[in-house]
PDB file of C-alpha atoms and ligand atoms in Angstrom:
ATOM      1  CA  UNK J   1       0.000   0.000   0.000  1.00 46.00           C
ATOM      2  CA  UNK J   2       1.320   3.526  -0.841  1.00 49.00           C
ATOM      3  CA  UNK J   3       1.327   6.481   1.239  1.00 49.00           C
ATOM      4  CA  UNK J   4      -1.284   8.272  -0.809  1.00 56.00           C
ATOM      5  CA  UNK J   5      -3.463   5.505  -0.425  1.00 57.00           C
ATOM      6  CA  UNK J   6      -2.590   4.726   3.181  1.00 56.00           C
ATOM      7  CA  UNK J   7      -4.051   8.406   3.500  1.00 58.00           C
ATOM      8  CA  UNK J   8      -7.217   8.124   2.043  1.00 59.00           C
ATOM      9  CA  UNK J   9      -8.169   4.746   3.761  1.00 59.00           C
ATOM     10  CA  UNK J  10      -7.288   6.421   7.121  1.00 60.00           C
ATOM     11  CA  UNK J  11      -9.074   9.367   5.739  1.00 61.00           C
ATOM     12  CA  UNK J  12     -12.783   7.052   4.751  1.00 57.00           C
ATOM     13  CA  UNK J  13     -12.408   5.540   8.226  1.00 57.00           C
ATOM     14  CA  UNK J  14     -12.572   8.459   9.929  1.00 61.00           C
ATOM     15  CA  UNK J  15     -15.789  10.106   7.404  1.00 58.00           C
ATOM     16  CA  UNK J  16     -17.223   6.360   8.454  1.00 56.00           C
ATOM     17  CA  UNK J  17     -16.569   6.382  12.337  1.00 58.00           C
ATOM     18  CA  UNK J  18     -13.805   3.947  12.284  1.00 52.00           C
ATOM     19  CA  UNK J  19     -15.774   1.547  10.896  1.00 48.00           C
ATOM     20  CA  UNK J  20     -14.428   1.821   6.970  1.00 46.00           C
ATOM     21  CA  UNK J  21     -11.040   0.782   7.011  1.00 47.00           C
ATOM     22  CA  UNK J  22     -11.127  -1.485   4.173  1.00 48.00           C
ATOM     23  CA  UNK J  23      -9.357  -5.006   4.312  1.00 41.00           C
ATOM     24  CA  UNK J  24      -8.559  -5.061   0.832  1.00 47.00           C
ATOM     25  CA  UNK J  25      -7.420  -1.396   1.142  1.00 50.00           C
ATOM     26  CA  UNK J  26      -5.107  -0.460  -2.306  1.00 57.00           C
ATOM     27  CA  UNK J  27      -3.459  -3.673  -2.787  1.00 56.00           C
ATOM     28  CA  UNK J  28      -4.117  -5.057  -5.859  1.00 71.00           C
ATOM     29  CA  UNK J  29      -5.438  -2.384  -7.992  1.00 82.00           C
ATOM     30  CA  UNK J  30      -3.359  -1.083 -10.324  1.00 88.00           C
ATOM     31  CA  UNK J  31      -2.869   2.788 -10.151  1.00 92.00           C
ATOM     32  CA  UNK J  32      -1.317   5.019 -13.375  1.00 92.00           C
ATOM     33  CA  UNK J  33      -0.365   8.132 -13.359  1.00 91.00           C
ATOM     34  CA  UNK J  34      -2.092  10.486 -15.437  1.00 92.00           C
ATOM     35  CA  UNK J  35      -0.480  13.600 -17.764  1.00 92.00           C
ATOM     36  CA  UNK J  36      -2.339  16.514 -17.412  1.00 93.00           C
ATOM     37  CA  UNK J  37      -2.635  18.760 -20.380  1.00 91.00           C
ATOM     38  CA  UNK J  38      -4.696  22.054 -19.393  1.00 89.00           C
ATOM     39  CA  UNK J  39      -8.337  20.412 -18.399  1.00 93.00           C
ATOM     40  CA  UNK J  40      -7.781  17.274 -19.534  1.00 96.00           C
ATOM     41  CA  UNK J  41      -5.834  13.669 -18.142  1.00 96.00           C
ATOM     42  CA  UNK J  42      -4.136  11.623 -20.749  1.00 96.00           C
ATOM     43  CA  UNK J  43      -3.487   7.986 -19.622  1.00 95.00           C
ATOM     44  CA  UNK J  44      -1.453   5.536 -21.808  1.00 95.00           C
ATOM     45  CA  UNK J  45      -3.736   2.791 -23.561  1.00 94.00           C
ATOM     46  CA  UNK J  46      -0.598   0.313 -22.553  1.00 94.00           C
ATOM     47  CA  UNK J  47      -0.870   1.359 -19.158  1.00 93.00           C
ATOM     48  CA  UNK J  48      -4.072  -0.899 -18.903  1.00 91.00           C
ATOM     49  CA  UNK J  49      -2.252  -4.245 -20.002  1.00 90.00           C
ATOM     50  CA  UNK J  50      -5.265  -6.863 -20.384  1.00 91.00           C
ATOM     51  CA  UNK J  51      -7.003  -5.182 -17.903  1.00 92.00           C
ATOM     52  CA  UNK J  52     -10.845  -3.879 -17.738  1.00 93.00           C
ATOM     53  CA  UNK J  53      -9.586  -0.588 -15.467  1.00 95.00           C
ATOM     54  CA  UNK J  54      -7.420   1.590 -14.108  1.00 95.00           C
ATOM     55  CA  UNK J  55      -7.466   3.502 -10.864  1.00 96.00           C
ATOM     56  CA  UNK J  56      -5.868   7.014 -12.171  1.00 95.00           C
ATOM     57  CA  UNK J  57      -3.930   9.104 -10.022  1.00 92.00           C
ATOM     58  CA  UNK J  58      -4.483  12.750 -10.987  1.00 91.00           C
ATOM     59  CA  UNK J  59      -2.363  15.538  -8.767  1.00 88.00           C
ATOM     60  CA  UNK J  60      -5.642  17.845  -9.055  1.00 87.00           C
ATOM     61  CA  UNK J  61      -8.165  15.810  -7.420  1.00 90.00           C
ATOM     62  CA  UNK J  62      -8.564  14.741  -3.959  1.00 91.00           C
ATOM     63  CA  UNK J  63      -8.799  10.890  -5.165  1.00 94.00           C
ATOM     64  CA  UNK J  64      -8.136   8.756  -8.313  1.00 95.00           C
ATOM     65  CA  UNK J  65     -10.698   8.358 -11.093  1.00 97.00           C
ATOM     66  CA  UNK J  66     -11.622   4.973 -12.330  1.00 97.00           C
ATOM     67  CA  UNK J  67     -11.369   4.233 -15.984  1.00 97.00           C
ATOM     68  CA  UNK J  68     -13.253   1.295 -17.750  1.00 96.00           C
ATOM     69  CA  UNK J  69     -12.874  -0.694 -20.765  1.00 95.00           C
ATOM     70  CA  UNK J  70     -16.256  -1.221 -22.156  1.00 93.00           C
ATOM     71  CA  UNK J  71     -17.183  -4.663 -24.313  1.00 92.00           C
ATOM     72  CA  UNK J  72     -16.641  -1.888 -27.393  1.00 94.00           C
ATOM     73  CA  UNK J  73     -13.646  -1.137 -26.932  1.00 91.00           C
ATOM     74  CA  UNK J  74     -14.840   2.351 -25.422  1.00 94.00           C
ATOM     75  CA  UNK J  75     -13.919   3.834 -22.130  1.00 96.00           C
ATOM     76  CA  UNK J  76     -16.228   5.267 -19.423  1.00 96.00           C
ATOM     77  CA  UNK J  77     -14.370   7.333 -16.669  1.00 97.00           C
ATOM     78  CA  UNK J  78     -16.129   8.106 -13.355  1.00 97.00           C
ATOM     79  CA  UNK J  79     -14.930   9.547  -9.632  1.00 97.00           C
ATOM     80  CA  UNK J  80     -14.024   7.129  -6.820  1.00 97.00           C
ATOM     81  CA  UNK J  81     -15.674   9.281  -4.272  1.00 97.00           C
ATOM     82  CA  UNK J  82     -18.874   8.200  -2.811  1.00 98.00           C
ATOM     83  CA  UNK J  83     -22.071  10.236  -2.996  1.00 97.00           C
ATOM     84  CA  UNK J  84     -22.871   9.360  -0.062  1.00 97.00           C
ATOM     85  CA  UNK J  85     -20.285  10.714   2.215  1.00 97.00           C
ATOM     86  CA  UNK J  86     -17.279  11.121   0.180  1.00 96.00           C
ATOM     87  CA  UNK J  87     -15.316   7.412   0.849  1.00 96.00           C
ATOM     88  CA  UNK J  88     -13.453   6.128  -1.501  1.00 96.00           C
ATOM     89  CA  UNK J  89     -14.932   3.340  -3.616  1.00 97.00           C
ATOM     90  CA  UNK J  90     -12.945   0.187  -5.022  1.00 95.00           C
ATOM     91  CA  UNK J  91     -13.374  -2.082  -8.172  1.00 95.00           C
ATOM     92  CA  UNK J  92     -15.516  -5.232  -6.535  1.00 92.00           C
ATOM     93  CA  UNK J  93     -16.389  -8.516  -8.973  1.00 86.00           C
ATOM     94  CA  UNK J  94     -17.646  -6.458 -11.663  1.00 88.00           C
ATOM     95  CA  UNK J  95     -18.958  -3.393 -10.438  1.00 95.00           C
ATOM     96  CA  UNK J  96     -17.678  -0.317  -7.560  1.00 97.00           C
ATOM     97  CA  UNK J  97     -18.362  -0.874  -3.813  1.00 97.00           C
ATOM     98  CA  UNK J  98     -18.064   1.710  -0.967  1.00 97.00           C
ATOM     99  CA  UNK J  99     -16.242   0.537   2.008  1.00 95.00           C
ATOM    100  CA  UNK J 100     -18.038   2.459   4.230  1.00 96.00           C
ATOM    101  CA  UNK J 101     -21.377   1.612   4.613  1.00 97.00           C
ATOM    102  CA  UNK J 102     -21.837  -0.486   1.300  1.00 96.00           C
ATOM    103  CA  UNK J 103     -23.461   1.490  -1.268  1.00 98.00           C
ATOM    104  CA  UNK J 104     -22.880  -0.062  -5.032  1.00 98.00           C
ATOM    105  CA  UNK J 105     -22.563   1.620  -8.328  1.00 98.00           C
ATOM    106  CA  UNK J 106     -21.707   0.160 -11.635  1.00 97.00           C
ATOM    107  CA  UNK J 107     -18.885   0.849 -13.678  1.00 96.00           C
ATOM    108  CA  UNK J 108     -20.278   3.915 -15.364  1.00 95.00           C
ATOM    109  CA  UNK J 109     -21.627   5.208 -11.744  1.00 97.00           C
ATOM    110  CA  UNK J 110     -25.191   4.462 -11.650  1.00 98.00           C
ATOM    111  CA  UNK J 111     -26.592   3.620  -7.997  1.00 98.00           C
ATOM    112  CA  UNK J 112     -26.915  -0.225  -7.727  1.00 98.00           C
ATOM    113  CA  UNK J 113     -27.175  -0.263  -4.130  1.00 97.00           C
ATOM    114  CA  UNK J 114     -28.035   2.810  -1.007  1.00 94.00           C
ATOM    115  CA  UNK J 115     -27.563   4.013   1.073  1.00 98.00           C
ATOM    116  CA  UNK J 116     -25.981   6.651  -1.335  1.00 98.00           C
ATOM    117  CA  UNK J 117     -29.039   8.034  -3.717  1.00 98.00           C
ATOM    118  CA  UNK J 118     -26.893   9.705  -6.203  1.00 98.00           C
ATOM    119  CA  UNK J 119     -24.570   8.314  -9.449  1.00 98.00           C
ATOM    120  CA  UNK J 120     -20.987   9.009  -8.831  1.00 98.00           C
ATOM    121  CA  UNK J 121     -19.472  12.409 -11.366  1.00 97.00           C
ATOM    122  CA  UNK J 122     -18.818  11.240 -15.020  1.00 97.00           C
ATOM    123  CA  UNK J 123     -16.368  12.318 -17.044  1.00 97.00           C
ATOM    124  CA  UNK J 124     -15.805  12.596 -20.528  1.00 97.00           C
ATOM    125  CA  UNK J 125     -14.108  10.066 -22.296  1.00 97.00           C
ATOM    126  CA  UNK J 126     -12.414   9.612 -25.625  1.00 96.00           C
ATOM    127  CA  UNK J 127      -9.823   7.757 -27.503  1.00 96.00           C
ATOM    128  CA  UNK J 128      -6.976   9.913 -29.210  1.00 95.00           C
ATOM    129  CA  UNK J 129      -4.132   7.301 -31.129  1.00 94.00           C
ATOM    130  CA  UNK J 130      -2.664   4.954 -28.319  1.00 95.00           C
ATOM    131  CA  UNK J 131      -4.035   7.439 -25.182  1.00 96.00           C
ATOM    132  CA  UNK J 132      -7.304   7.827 -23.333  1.00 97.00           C
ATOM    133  CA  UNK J 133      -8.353  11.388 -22.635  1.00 97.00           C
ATOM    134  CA  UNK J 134     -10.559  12.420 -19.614  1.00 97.00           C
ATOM    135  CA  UNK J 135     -12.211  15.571 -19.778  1.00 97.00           C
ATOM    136  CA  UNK J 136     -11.640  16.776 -16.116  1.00 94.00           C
ATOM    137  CA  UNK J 137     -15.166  18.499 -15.841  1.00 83.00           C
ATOM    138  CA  UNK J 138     -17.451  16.032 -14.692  1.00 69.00           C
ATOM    139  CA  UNK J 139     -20.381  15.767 -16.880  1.00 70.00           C
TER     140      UNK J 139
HETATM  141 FE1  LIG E 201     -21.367   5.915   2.880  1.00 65.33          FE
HETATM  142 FE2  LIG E 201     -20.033   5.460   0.662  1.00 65.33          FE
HETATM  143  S1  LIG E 201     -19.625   6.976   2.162  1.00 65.33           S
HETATM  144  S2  LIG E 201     -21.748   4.407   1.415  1.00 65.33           S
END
């Protein structure tokens, strides 16, 4: 686990009253860094390997975005921060799960599961040669 990540565990706990540590915490999931050019976050198509996502580090925002390779081929790019009270999410079989008191969204943000009643913030999301660019202004 890095110290970034360390960070915003300790940082859900405490927005959950201790109870949101996550067991899984940021081992595993493989974090890229992104290159920022003005409002927008270029990651490397390579960076993904054969994977379905990403977990994008961007210096700008509080905590990483989560990029998805759709069936098409397409991307979908959406926030890791809960709608509920602002935890972290993580990449569960298939879908995003909140740590702290278990609300579920897919992988393009739409509510699965409460207690959170809103989608998590969208992002724009296009393919340009061999990067993926993220429009930083949720959508
Ligand atoms: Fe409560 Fe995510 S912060 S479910």
């Amino acid at each position: 686990m890095n110290r970034r990540c360390f960070l915003r565990q300790m940082e859900a706990a405490a927005l959950a009253g201790g109870a949101g540590l996550s067991a899984s915490g940021c081992l595993g999931f493989h974090y890229v860094n992104a290159t920022i050019r003005t409002d927008r976050a270029l990651v490397r198509r390579a960076d993904f390997g054969d994977r379905r996502y990403v977990l994008v580090d961007v210096p700008t925002l509080p905590l990483p975005l989560y990029v998805y390779r759709n069936d098409d081929g397409s991307y979908s790019t959406v926030s890791t921060r809960c709608m509920h009270q602002g935890c972290q999410v993580e990449p569960v079989a298939g879908h995003l799960v909140c740590p702290c008191h278990g609300s579920e969204y897919t992988n393009e943000g739409a509510v699965l599961r409460g207690p959170t009643r809103y989608p998590l913030d969208r992002f724009r999301t296009e393919l340009d040669g061999d990067h993926v660019v993220i429009h930083l202004v949720a959508s």
